[in-house]
PDB file of C-alpha atoms in Angstrom:
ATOM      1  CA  UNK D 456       0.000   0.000   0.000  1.00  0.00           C
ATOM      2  CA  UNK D 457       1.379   3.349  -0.936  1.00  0.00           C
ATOM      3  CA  UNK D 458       1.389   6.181   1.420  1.00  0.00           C
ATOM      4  CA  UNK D 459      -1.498   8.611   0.750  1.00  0.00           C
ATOM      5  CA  UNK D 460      -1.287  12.325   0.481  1.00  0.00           C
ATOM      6  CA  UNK D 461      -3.491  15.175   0.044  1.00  0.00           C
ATOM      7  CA  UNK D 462      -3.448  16.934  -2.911  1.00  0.00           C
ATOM      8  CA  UNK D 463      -2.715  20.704  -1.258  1.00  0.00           C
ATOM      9  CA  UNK D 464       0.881  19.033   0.020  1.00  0.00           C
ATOM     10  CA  UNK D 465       1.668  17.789  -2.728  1.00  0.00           C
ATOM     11  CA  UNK D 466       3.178  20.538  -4.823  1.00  0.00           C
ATOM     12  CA  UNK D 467       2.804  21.566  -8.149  1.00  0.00           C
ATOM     13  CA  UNK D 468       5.635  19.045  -9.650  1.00  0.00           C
ATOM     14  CA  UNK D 469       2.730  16.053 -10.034  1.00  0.00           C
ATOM     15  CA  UNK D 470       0.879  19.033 -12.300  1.00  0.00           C
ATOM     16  CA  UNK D 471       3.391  19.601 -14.547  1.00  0.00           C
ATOM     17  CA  UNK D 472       4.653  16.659 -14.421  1.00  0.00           C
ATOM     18  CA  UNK D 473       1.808  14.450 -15.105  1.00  0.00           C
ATOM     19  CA  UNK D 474       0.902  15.292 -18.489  1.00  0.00           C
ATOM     20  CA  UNK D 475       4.598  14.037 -20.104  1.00  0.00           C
ATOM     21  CA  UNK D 476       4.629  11.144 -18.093  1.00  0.00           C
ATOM     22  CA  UNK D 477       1.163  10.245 -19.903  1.00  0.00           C
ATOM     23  CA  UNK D 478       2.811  11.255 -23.575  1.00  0.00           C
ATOM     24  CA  UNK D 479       6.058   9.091 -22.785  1.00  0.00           C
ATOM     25  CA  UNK D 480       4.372   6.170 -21.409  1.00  0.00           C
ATOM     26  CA  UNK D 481       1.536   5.698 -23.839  1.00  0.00           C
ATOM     27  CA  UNK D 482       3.156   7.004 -27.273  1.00  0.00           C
ATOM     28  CA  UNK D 483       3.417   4.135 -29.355  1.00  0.00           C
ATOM     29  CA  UNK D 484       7.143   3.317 -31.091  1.00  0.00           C
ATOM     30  CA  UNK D 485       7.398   5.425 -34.343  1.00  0.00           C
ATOM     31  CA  UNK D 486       5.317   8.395 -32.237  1.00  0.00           C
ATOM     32  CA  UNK D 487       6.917  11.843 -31.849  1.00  0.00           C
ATOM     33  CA  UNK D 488       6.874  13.546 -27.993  1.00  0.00           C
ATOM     34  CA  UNK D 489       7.835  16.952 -27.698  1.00  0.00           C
ATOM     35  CA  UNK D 490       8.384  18.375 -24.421  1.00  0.00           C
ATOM     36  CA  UNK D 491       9.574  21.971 -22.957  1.00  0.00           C
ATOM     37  CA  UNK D 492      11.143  22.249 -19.479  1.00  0.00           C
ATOM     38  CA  UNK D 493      10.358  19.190 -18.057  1.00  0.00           C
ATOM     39  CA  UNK D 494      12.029  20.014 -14.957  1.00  0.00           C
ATOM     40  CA  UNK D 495       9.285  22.504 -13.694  1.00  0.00           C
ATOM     41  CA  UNK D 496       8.838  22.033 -10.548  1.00  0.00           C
ATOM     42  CA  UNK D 497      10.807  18.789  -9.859  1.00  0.00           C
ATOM     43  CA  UNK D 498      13.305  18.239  -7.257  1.00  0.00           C
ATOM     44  CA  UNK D 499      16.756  17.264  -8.843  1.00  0.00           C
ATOM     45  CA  UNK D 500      16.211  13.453  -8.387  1.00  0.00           C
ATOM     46  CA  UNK D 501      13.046  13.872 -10.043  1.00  0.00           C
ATOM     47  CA  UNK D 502      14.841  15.630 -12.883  1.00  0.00           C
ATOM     48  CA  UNK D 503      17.380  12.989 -13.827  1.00  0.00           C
ATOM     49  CA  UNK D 504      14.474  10.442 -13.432  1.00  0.00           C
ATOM     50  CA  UNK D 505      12.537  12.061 -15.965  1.00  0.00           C
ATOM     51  CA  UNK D 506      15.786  12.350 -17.880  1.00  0.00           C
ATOM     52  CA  UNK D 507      16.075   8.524 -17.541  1.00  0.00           C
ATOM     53  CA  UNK D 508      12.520   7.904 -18.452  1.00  0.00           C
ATOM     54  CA  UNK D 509      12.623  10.368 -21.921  1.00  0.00           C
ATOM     55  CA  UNK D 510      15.457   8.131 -22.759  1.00  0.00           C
ATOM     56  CA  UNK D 511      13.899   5.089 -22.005  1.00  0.00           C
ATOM     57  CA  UNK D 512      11.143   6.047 -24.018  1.00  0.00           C
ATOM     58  CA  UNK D 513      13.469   6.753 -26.774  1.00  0.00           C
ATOM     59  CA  UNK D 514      14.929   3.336 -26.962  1.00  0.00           C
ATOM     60  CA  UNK D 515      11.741   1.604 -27.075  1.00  0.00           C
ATOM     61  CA  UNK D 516      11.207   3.778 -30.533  1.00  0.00           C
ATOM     62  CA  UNK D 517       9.676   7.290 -29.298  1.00  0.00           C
ATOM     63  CA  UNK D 518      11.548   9.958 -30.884  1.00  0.00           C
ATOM     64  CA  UNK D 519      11.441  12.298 -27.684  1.00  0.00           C
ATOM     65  CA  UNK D 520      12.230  16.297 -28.813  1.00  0.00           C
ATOM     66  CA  UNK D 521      13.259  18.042 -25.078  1.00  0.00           C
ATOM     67  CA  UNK D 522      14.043  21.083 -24.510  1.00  0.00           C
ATOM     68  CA  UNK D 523      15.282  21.533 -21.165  1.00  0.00           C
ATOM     69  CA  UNK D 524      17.535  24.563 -19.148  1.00  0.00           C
ATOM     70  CA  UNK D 525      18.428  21.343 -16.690  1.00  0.00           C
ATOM     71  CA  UNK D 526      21.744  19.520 -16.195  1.00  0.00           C
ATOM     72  CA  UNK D 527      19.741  17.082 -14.025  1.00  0.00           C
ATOM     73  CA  UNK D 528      17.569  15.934 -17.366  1.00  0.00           C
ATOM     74  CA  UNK D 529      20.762  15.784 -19.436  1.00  0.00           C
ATOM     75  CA  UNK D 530      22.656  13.576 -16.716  1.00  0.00           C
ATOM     76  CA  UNK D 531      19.457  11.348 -16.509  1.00  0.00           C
ATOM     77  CA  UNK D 532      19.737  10.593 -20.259  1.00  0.00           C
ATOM     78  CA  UNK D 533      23.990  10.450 -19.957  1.00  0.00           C
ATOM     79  CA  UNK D 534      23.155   7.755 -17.195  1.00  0.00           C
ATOM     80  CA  UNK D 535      20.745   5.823 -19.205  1.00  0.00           C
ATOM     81  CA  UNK D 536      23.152   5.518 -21.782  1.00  0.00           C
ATOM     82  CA  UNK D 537      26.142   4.758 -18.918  1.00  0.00           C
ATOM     83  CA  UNK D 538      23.871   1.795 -17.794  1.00  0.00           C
ATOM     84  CA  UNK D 539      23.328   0.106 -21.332  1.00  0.00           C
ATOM     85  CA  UNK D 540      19.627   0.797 -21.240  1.00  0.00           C
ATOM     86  CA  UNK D 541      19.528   3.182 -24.547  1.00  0.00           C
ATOM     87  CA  UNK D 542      22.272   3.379 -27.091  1.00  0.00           C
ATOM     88  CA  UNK D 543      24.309   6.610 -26.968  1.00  0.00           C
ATOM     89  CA  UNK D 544      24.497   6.861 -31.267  1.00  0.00           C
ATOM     90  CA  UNK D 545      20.899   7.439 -31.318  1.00  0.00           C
ATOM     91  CA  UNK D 546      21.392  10.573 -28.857  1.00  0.00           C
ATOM     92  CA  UNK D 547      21.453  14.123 -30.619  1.00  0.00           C
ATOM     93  CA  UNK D 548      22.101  16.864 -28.393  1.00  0.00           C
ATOM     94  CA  UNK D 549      22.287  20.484 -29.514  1.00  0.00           C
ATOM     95  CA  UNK D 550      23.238  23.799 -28.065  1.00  0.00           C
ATOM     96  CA  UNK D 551      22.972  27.096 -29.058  1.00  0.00           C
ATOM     97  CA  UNK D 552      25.606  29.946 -29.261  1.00  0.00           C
ATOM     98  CA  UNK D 553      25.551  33.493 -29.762  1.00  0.00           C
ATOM     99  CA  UNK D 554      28.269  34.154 -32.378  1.00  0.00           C
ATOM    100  CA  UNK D 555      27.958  37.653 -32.661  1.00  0.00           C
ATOM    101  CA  UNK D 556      25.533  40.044 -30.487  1.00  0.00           C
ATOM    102  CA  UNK D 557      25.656  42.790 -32.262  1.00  0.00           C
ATOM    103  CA  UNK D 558      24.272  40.962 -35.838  1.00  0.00           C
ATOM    104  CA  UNK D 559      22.115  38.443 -33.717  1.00  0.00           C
ATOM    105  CA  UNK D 560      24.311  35.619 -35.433  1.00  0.00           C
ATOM    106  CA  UNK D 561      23.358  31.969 -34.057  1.00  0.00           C
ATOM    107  CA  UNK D 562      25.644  29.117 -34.091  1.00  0.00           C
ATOM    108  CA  UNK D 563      24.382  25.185 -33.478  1.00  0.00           C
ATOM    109  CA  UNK D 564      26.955  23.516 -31.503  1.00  0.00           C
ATOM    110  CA  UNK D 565      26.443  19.161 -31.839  1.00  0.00           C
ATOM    111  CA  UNK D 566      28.210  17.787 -29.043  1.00  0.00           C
ATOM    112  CA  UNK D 567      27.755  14.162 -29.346  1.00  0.00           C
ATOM    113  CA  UNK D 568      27.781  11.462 -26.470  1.00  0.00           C
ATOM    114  CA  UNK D 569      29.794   8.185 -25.579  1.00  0.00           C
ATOM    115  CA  UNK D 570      29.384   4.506 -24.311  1.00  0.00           C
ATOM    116  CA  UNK D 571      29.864   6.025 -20.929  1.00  0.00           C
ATOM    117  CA  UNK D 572      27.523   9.115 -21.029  1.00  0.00           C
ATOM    118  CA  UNK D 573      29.969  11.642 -21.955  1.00  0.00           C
ATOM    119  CA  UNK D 574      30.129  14.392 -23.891  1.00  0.00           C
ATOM    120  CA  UNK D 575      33.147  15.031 -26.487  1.00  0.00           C
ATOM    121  CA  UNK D 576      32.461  19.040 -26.511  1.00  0.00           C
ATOM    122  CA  UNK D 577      31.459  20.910 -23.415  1.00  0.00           C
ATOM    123  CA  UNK D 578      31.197  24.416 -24.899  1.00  0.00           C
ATOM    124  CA  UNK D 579      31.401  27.539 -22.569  1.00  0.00           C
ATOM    125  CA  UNK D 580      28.087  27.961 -20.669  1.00  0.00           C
ATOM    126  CA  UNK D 581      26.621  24.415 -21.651  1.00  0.00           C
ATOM    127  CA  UNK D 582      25.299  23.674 -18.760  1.00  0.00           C
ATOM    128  CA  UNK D 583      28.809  24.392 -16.593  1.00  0.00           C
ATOM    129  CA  UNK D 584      27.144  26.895 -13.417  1.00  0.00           C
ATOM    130  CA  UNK D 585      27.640  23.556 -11.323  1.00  0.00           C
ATOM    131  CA  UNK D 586      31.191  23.009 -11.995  1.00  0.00           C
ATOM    132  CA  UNK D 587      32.256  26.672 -12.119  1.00  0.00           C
ATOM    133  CA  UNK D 588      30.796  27.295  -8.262  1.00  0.00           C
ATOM    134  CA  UNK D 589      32.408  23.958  -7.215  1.00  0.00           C
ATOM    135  CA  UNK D 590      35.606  25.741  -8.593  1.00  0.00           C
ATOM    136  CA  UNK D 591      34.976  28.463  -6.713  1.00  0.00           C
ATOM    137  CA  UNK D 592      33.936  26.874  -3.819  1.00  0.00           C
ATOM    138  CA  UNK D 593      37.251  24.991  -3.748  1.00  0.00           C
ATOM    139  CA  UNK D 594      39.624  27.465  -4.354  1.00  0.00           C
ATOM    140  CA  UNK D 595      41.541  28.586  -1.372  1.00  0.00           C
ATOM    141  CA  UNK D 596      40.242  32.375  -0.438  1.00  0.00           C
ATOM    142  CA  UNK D 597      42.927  34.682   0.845  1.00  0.00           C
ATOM    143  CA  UNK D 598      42.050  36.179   3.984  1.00  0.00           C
TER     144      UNK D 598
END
């Protein structure tokens, strides 16, 4: 038996939530999902979990579109293809970079992913706020 809760302590995760969980788990193979931000409202374990099930999705023959401002979704899908349980050539990832602010000029940056979940270009800014406080965070201050 599951624990019950009450729908006012639950948060508003299940609501935004919800509705891609429905799309990834009853699109049939061949099917295209497309889903925006699907780390609304999710605690970080929730977000590499969704990340885990997009991918999981994928390999049974949903193509899954995401765009997603999370590191926690990306590392989801980099673990899923880590653990063997989606195959890291059918991964596309794309990023993109201002080349020139004054003229507006875009740039699509295709990093592409290993056996083992990583990435063989990490440009500047691609998801790198983690690392770059860790950095910080590490670095002896003078007094």
């Amino acid at each position: 038996m599951s624990a019950k809760y009450r729908a006012t302590n639950v948060g508003f995760g299940i609501t935004y939530t919800l509705p891609v969980l429905v799309a990834l788990l009853s699109s049939p193979p061949g099917s295209l999902v497309l889903v925006e931000n699907p780390e609304a409202h999710l605690h970080p374990k929730g977000q590499v979990r969704i990340g885990q099930l997009m991918a999981l999705a994928a390999a049974s023959g949903v193509q899954v579109m995401v765009e997603t401002h999370s590191d926690h979704v990306l590392n989801g899908i980099r673990l899923a293809a880590y653990n063997r349980q989606i195959d890291h050539r059918g991964v596309r990832l794309h990023y993109f970079e201002r080349e020139n602010s004054k003229q507006g000029r875009v740039s699509v940056v295709s990093p592409s992913m290993d056996e083992n979940g990583r990435i063989d270009q990490w440009p500047e800014g691609f998801f790198d706020v983690w690392d770059k406080c860790l950095e910080a965070l590490l670095e002896p201050r003078g007094n």
